[in-house]
Coordinates of C-alpha atoms and ligand atoms in Angstrom, one line a residue:
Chain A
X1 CA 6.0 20.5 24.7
X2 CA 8.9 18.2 24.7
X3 CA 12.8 19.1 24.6
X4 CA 15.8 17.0 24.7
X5 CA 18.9 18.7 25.2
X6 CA 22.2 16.9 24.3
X7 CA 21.1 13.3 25.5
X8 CA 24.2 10.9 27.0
X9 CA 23.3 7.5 27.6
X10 CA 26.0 5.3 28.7
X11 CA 25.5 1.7 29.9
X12 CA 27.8 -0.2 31.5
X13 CA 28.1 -3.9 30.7
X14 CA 31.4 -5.7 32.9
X15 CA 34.1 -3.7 32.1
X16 CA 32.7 -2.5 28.8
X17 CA 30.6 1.1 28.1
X18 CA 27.7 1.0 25.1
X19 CA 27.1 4.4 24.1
X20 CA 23.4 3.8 23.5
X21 CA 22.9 8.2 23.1
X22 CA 25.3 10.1 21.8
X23 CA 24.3 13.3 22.0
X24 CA 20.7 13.8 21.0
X25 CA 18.6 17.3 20.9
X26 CA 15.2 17.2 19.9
X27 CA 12.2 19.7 20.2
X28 CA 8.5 18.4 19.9
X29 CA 5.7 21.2 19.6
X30 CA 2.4 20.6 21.2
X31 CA -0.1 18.8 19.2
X32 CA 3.0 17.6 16.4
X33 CA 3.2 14.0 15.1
X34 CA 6.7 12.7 14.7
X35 CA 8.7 9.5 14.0
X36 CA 11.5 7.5 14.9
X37 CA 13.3 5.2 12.7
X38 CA 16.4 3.8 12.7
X39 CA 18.5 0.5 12.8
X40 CA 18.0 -2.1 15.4
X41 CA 20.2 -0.9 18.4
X42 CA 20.1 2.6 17.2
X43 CA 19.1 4.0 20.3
X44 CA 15.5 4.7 19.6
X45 CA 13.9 2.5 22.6
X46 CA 16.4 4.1 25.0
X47 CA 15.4 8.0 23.8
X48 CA 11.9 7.1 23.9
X49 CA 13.0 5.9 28.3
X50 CA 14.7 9.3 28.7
X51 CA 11.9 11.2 27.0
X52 CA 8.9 10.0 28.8
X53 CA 11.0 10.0 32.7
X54 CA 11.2 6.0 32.5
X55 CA 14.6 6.6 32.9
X56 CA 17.5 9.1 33.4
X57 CA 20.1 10.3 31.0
X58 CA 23.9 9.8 32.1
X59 CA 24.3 13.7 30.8
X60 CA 21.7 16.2 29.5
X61 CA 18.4 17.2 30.2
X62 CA 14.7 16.6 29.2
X63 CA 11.9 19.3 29.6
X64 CA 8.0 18.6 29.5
X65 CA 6.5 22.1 29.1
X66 CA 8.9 23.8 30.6
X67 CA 10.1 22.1 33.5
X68 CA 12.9 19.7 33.9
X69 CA 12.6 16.0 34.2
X70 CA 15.5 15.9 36.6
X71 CA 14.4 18.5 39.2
X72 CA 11.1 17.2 39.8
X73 CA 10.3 14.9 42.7
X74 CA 9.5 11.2 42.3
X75 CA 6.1 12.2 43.1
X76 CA 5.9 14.7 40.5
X77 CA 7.6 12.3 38.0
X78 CA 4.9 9.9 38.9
X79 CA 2.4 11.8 38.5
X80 CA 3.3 13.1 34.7
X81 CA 3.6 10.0 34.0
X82 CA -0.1 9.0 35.5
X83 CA -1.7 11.7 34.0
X84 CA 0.2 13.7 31.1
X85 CA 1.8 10.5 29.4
X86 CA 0.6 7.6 27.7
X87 CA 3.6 4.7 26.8
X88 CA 2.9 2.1 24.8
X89 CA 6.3 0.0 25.4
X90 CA 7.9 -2.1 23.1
X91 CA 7.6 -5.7 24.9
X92 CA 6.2 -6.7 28.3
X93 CA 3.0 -4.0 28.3
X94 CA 0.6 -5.7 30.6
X95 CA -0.2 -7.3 34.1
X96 CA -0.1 -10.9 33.3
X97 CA -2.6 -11.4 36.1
X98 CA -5.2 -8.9 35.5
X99 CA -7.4 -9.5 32.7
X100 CA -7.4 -6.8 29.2
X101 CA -10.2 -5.3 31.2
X102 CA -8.5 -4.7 34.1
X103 CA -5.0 -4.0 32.7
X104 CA -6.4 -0.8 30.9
X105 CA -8.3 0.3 34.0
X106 CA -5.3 0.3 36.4
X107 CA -4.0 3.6 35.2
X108 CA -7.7 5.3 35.7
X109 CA -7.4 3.5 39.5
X110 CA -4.3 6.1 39.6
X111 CA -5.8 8.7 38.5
X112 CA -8.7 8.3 41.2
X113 CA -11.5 7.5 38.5
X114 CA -14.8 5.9 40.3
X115 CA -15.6 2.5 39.1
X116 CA -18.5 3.1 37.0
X117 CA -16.9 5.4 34.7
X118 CA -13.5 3.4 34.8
X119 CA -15.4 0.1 33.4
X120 CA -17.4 2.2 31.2
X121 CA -14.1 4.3 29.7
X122 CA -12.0 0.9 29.6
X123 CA -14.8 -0.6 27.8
X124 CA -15.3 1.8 25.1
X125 CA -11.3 2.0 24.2
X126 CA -11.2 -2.1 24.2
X127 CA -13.7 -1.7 21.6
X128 CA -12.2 1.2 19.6
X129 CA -9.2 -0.9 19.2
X130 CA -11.8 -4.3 18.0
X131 CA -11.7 -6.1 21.6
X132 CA -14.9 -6.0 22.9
X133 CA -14.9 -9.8 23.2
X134 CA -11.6 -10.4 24.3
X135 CA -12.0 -8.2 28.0
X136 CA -12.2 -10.7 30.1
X137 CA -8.7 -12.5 28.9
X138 CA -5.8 -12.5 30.6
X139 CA -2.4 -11.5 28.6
X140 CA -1.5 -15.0 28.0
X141 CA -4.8 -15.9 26.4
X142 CA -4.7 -12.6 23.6
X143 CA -2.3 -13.1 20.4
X144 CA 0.1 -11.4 20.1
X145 CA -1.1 -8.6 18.2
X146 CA -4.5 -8.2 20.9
X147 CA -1.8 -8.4 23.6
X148 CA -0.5 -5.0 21.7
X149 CA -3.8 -3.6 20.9
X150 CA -5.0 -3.9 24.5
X151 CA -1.7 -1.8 25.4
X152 CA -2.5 0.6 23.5
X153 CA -5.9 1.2 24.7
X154 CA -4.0 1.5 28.1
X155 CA -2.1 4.0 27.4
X156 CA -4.5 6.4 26.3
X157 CA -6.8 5.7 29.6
X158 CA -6.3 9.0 31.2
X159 CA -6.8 11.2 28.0
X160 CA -3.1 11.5 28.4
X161 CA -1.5 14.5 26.4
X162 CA 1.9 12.9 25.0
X163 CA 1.9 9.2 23.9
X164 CA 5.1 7.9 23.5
X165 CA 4.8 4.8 21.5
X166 CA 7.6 1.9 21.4
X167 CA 7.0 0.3 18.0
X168 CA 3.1 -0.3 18.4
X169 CA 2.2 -1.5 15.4
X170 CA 5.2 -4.4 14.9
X171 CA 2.7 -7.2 16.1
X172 CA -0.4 -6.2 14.0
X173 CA -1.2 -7.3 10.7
X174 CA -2.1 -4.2 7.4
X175 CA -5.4 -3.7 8.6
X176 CA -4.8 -3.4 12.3
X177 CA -1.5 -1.1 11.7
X178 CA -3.2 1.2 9.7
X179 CA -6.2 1.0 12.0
X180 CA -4.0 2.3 14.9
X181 CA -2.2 4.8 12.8
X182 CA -5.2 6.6 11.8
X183 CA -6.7 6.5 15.4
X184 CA -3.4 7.8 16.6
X185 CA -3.8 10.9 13.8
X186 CA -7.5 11.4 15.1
X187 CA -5.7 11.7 18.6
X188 CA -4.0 14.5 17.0
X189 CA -6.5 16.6 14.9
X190 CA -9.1 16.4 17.0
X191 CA -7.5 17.4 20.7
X192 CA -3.9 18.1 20.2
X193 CA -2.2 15.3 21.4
X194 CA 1.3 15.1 21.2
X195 CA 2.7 11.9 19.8
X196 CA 6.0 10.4 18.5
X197 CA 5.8 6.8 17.6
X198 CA 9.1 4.6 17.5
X199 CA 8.7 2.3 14.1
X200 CA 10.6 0.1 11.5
X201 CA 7.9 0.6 9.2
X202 CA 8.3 3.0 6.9
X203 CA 4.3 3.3 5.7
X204 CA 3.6 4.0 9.5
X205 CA 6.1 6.2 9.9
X206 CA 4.3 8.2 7.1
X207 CA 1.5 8.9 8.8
X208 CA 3.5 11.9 10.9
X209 CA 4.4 15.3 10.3
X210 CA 8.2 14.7 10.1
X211 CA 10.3 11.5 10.5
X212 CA 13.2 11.8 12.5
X213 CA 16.4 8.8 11.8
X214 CA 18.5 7.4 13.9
X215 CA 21.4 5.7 13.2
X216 CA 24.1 4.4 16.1
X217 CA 22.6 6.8 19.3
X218 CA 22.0 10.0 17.3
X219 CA 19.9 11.4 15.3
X220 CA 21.2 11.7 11.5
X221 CA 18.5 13.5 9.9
X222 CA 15.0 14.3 9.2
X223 CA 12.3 13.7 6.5
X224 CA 8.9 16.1 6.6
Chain B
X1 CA 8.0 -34.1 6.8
X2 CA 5.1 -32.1 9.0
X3 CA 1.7 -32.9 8.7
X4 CA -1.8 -31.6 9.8
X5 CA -4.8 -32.9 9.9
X6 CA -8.3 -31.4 10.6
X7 CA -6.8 -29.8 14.1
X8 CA -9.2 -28.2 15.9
X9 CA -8.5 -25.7 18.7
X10 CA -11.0 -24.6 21.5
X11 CA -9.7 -22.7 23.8
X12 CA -12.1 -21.9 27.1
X13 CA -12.5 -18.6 28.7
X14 CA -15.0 -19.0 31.5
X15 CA -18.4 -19.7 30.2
X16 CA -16.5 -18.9 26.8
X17 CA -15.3 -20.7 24.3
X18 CA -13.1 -19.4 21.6
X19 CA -12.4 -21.3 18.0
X20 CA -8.7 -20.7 18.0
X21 CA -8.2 -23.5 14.9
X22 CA -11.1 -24.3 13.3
X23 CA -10.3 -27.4 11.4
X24 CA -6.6 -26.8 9.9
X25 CA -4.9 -29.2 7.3
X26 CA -1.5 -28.4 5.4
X27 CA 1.6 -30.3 4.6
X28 CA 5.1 -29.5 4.5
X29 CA 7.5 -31.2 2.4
X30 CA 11.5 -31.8 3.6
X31 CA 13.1 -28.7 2.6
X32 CA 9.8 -26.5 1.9
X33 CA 9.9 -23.3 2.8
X34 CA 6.7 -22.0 3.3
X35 CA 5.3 -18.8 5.2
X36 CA 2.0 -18.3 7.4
X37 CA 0.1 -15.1 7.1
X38 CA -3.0 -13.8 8.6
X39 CA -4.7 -11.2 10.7
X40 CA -4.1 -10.4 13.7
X41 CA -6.1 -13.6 15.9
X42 CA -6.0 -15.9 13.4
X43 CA -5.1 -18.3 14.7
X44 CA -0.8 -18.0 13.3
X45 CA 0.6 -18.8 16.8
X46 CA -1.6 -21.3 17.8
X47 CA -0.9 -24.1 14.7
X48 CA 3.0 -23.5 15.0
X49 CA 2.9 -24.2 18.9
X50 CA 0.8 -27.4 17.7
X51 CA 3.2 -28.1 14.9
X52 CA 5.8 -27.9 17.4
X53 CA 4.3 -30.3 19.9
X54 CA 4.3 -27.5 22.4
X55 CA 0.6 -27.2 22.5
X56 CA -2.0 -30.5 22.1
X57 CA -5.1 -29.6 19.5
X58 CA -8.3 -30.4 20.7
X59 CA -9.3 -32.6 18.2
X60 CA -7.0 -33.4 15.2
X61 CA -3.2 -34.9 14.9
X62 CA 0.3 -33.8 14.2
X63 CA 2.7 -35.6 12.0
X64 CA 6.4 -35.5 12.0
X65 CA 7.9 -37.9 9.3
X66 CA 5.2 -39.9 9.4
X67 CA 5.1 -40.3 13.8
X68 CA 1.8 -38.9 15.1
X69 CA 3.0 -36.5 17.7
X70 CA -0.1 -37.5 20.5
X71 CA 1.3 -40.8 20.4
X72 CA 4.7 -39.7 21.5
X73 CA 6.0 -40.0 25.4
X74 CA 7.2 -37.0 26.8
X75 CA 11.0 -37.8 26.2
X76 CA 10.2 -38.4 22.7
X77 CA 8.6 -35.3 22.1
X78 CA 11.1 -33.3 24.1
X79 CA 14.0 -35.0 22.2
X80 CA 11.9 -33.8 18.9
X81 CA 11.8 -30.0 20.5
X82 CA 15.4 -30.7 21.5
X83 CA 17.5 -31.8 18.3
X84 CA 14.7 -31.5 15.3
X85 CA 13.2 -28.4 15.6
X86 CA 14.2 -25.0 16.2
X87 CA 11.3 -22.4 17.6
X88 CA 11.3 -19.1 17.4
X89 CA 8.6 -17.5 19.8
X90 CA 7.0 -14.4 19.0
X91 CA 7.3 -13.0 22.5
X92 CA 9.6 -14.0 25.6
X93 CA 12.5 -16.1 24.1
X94 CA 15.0 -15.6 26.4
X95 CA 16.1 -16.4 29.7
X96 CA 16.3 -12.9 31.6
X97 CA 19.0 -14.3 33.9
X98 CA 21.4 -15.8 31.4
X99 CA 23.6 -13.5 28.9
X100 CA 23.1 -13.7 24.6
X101 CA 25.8 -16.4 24.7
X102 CA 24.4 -18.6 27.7
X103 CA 20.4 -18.8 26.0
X104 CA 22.6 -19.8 22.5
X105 CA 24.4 -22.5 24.6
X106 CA 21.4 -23.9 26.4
X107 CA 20.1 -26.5 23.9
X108 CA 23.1 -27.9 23.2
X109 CA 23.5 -28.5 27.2
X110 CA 20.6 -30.1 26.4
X111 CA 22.4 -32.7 23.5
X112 CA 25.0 -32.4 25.9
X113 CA 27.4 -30.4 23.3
X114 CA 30.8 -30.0 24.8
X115 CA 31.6 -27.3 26.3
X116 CA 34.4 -25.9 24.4
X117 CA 32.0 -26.8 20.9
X118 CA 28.8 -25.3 22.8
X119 CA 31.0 -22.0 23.4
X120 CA 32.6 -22.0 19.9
X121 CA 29.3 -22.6 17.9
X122 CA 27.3 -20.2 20.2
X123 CA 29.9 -17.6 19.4
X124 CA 29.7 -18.4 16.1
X125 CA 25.9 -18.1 15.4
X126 CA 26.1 -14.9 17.7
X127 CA 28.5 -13.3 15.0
X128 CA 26.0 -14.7 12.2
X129 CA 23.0 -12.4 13.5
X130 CA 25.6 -9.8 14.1
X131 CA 25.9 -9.9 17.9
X132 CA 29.5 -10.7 18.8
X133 CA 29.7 -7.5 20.3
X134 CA 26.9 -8.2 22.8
X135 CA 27.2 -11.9 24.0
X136 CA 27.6 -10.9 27.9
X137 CA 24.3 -8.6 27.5
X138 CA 21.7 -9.9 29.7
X139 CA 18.0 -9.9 27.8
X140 CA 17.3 -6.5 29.3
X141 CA 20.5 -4.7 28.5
X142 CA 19.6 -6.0 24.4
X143 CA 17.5 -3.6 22.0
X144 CA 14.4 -5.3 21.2
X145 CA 15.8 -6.1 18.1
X146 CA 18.8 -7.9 18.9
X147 CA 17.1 -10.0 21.4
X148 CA 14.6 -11.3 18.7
X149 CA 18.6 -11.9 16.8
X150 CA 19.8 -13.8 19.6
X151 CA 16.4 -16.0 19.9
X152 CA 17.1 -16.7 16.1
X153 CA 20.4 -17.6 17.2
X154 CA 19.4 -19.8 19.9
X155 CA 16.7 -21.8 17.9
X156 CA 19.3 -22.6 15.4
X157 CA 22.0 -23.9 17.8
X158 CA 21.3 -27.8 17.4
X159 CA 21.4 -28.0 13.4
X160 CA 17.7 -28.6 13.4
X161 CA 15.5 -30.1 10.3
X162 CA 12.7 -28.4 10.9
X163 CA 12.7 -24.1 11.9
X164 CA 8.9 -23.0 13.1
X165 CA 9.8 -19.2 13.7
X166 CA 6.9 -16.9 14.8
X167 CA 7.1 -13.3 13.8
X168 CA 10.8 -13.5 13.7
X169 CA 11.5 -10.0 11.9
X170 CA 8.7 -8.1 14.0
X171 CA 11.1 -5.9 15.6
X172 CA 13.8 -6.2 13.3
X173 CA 14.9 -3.1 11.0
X174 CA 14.2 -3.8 7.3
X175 CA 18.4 -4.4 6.6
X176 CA 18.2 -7.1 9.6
X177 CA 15.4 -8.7 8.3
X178 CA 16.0 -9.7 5.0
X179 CA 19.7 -10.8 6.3
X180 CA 17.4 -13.4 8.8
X181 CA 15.1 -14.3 5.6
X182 CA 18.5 -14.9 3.9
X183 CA 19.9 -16.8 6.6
X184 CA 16.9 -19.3 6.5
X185 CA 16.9 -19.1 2.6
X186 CA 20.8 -20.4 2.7
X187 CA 19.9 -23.0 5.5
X188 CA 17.1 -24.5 2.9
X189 CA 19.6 -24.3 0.5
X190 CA 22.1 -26.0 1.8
X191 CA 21.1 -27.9 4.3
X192 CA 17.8 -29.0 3.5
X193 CA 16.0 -27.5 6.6
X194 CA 12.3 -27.3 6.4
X195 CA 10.9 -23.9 7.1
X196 CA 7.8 -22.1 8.6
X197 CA 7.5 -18.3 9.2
X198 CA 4.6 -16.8 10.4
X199 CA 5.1 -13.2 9.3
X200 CA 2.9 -9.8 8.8
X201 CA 5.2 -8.3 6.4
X202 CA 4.3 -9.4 2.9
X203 CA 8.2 -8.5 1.8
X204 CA 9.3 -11.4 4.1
X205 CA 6.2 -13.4 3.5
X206 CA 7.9 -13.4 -0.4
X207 CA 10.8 -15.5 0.4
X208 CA 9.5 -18.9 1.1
X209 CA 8.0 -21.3 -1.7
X210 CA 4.2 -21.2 -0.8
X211 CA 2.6 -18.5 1.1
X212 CA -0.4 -19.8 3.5
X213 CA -3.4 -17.5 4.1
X214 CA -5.5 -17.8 8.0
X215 CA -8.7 -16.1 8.8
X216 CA -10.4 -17.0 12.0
X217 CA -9.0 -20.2 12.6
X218 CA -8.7 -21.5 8.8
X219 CA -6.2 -22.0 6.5
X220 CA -8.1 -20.0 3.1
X221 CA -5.9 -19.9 0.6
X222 CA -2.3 -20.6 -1.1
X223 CA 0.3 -18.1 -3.2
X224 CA 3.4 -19.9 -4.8
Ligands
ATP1 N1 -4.5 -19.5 26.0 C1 -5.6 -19.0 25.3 N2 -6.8 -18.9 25.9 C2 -7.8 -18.4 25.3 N3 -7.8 -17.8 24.1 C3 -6.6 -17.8 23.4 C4 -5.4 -18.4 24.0 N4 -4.4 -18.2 23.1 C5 -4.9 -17.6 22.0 N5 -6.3 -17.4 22.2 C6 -7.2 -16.8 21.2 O1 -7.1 -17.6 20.0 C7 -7.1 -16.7 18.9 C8 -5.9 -17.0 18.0 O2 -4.7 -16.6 18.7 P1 -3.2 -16.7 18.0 O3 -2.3 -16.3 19.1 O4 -3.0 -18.0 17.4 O5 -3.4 -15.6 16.9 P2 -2.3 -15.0 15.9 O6 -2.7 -15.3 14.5 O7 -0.9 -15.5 16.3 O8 -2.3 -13.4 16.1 P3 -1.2 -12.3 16.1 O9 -0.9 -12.0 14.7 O10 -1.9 -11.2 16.8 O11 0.0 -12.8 16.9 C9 -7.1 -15.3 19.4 O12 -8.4 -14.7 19.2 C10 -6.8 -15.4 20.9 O13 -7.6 -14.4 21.7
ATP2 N1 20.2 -1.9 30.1 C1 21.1 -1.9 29.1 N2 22.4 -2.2 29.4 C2 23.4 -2.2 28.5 N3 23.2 -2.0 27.2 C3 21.9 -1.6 26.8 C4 20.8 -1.6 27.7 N4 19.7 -1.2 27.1 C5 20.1 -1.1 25.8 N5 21.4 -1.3 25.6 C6 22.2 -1.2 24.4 O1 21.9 0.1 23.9 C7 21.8 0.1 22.4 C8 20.5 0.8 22.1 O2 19.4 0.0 22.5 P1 17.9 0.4 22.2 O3 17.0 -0.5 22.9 O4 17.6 1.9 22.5 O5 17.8 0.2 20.6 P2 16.6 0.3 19.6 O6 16.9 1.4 18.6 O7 15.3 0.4 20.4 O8 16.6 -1.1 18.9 P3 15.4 -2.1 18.3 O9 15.0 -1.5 17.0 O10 16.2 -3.4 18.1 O11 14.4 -2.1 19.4 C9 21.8 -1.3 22.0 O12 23.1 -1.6 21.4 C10 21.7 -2.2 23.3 O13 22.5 -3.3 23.3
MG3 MG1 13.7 -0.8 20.7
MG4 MG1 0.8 -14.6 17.0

């Protein structure tokens, strides 16, 4: 479903280079559940860019069933990312001016959903993720942690087949972490959605089939 | 040295009105280090703005040795911000348009810090968090992890009494964060500094003196 092939990522800061990927291959089968962990600055924010065509390696290649990231079109890019991929990012999720309501409609206004079954669909995920009576915040007025949870139910708006998720528990309490975890694993068993999840929790990590680590922009091993 | 009493906080969404603090007393002694946990909404964020004077409670009063906070002018209270208490926010700490080393500086522009002493201490509390190697990063070119590092940094840079620190290990790996709950042991320990964390990780939680349970806007019980 997903394949990285020998990931560079070089940034350029003045005259200094960070090597934030040094040379990462990774294969992800339809439907599989699988972790990232590593050290802060390890690189795992910057794969999870590259993966989901957020952002372009300096060398290598990535390909979404089949077809490489780097020869599609903007419009193709865009539309993969409408439709086929859900991101939960790390900080910075939401439109600071549209309410929780509206924030987790926009990608269904994309996707060309009529407004009935938009406010219907953005309804029901708000309240699968406990914020039925927080829709009609904006960003500024959630906690932190309903700032999250309302990202999440965003990102799986348009049924998306591949969530890529950017630490999306680290603002939630036990209850809500696990809460997510498990919905994410129902994602899974019940329509084969493909998801790797970014975390520094180890008991989250847990909950996927293998757990890939991370250590200074490549990957140094694998637990299952 | 901080002191709450009965504060209340309503916030107003439209026609709605949500109990943020629902009546919230607790005091802090010189040198305490205590930590706030709670589920996600209740209420964590909200009393440590309020204990910070960067929020007013609806009905209630904030005492810092001994001075009630609402009676304060502006210049006192942002002289108390300035030089007493270092804040850690749980989102959006740092300027996007200055680098790791400028957002350190900037408070002590505020004491008006010399320049050579601003750069030499901002340096120096950079290499604390393990950053030396990224002080001309802009926000954006940091991991989420080492931004959080440089905020810690930053809230640190005046030598103040008092550090309110929201969530400051949320996107930290586990080896960074017990090196920040270290770092704020040791201040305690040597310097005297009062500390508050508000923190969802139990491990973390386990360093200060008293832990402080929230639900829904209430403080509901105490762990020493
Ligand atoms: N500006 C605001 N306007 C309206 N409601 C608000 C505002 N800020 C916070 N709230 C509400 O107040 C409640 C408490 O929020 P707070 O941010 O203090 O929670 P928290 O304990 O820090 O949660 P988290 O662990 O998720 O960060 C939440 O239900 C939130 O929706
Ligand atoms: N735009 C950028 N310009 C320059 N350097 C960058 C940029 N983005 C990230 N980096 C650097 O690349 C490295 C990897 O960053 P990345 O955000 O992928 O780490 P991470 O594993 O997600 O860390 P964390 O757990 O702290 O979120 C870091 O050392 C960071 O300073
Ligand atoms: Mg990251
Ligand atoms: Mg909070």
């Amino acid at each position: 479903m997903i394949k990285a092939e020998n990931l560079i990522k070089i940034y350029k800061v003045g005259d200094a280079e960070v090597n934030a990927l040094g040379g990462v291959n990774l294969e992800v089968e339809k439907g599989e559940f699988v972790s990232i962990v590593g050290a802060s600055g390890s690189g795992k924010s910057t794969l999870l860019h590259i993966l989901g065509g957020l952002d372009k390696p300096t060398e290598g290649s990535v390909y979404i069933d089949g077809r490489n990231l780097s020869e599609m079109s903007d419009d193709e890019l865009a539309e993969i990312r409408c439709l086929k991929i859900g991101f939960v990012f790390q900080f910075h999720n939401l439109i600071p001016t549209l309410t929780a309501l509206e924030n987790v409609e926009l990608p269904m206004i994309f996707a060309k959903v009529s407004t009935e079954e938009r406010k219907r669909r953005a309804k029901k995920l708000l309240e699968s993720v406990g914020l039925d009576d927080r829709m009609n915040h904006l960003p500024s007025q959630l906690s932190g942690g309903q700032q999250q949870r309302v990202a999440i139910a965003r990102a799986l708006a348009n049924n998306p087949e591949v969530i890529l998720a950017d630490e999306p528990t680290g603002e939630l309490d036990s209850k809500n972490s696990h809460l997510i975890m498990k919905t994410l694993s129902e994602l899974r068993e019940n329509y084969g959605v493909t998801i790797i999840v970014v975390t520094h929790d180890m008991e989250m990590a847990k909950y996927a089939d293998r757990i890939i680590k991370m250590k200074d922009g490549k990957i140094v091993g694998e637990i299952s």
